[in-house]
Amino acid sequence: MPEAAPFAKGAQEHVLLPAMANRHGLIAGATGTGKTVTLRVIAERFSAQGVPVFLADIKGDVSGIGLPGVPNPKIDQRVKDLGIEPVAFAGCPVEFWDVFGEQGHPVRATVSDLGPLLMGRLLGLNEVQGGVLSLVFKIADDQGLLLLDLKDLRSMLSFVADNASQFQTNYGNVSAASVGAIQRGLLALEQQGGDKLFGEPALDLDDLMQTGPGGKGVINVLAADKLVQSPNLYATFLLWLMSELFERLPEVGDPEKPKIAFFFDEAHLLFNDAPKFLQDKIEQVVRLIRSKGVGIYFVTQNPLDVPETVLGQLGNRVQHALRAFTPRDQKAVKTAAETFRANPKLNTAEVITQLGVGEALVSLLDAKGTPSLVDRALIYPPASRLEPLTPAEREAAIKGSAIYGHYEKAIDRESAFELLKARNAPAGPAETPPPSAGATPEKPSEFEKMITSVGTSVLRAAGSQMGRTLVRGILGSIFGAAVGKTSARRRSRRY
């Protein structure tokens, strides 16, 4: 494994040790202070170590990370200020992803993957409405009806509402008003383009954890400039990815390097308006996922954007400048200063407001897991191209990918929508063989037809590599399913 390289330099050089990288981290600072460049440089360091990376390109300015950079006066000045050798320009292996399928491989999940908890958050449901949605998922599971896309969920909602009296004894009351609210939420989601997230082929997490030429980790760039305009969709999608990583990966303890580094840009969107039970589950995932070899890095303007229970788990910290114009800003400065290991040579709270662009307070974990003294440091310049890719360059990168063609065409297999539609369809004439002498033809009941159809669907799902278990994990759970239940979905490799 290549030797870890520094990404910042102050009184000393600062190296993010691979063995400590799954202890999570924070990159914070006001707009325009250099957070994106810091994210890029750290991602390059991970890639060089053979660690795959997932990050969201919020402003559309990270796509150049796949190509070598070129000299420019700002980089030359930073090299001079740092007193280091000239930058060895190089790109990283990159995969581009896009929920809308416009600037990368389409990335999808099934409705069943998300589960009622995350779907409820995505649709903005209250507690009562969320309870009804959980009942709908439970009924679908009990009847073996697969929820793959939004039309499946719509059909299931209508089916449950139409038969509410039959389900009341075993599942509880199904309010027509709540079903209506959920249906309206689905309509609003479709108008935002959110329906493109749901369907198959669903994302195979193995495709996010690849290495490229020379053993470099692949950097997965999610085009998020359009996605972030729907903050709830953006946040829910990232939370689902995090929960899937937790659910899917086995325990590895403290590995020599992470299996993947996951960057949450605009981290405040993950916690805005999230009910406490969801925040508690997020905190639980962050606490436990390090033992699965996943490093989580929150990128945000203000450290107060991250709940204290999560903030306390972020061992590697890079704090860019904060502005203290309001009481909240002043509180943020104080909070940020107090979370660092004090350096007697540095007035941390004072320095935070004085940092220049590309300058930061840095504290990383050493080999024993102890935070280093906070240090005022300059961030190294990136080795990749600062300018975004042109549309032609991006298209060439997408089509040149080893996975191109797998996700580009949506698949619509038999699921709840088709089964329920077939059940409600009027019976048509059918050719049947003549009965044997003396035999009385038996006509299957509607119930038997339904059971046969459901059984066929379930068997098809179970027998297919693209089948999805009906048991959900920590953030996709129904009624608090146990932590650690793993997905049965496995797909064949394409490499």
Tab-separated table of N, CA and C in Angstrom, residues 16 152 175 219 407:
chain	number	residue	atom	x	y	z
A	16	LEU	N	-3.670	12.047	7.062
A	16	LEU	CA	-4.848	11.292	7.507
A	16	LEU	C	-4.491	9.815	7.410
A	152	ASP	N	-46.126	0.829	-8.015
A	152	ASP	CA	-46.408	-0.276	-7.099
A	152	ASP	C	-46.965	0.245	-5.779
A	175	SER	N	-56.637	4.963	7.820
A	175	SER	CA	-57.378	6.198	7.591
A	175	SER	C	-57.351	6.592	6.126
A	219	ILE	N	-13.278	7.029	-7.503
A	219	ILE	CA	-14.049	8.106	-6.886
A	219	ILE	C	-15.402	8.183	-7.580
A	407	TYR	N	-26.990	-0.010	-16.109
A	407	TYR	CA	-27.997	0.802	-15.421
A	407	TYR	C	-28.799	1.685	-16.378
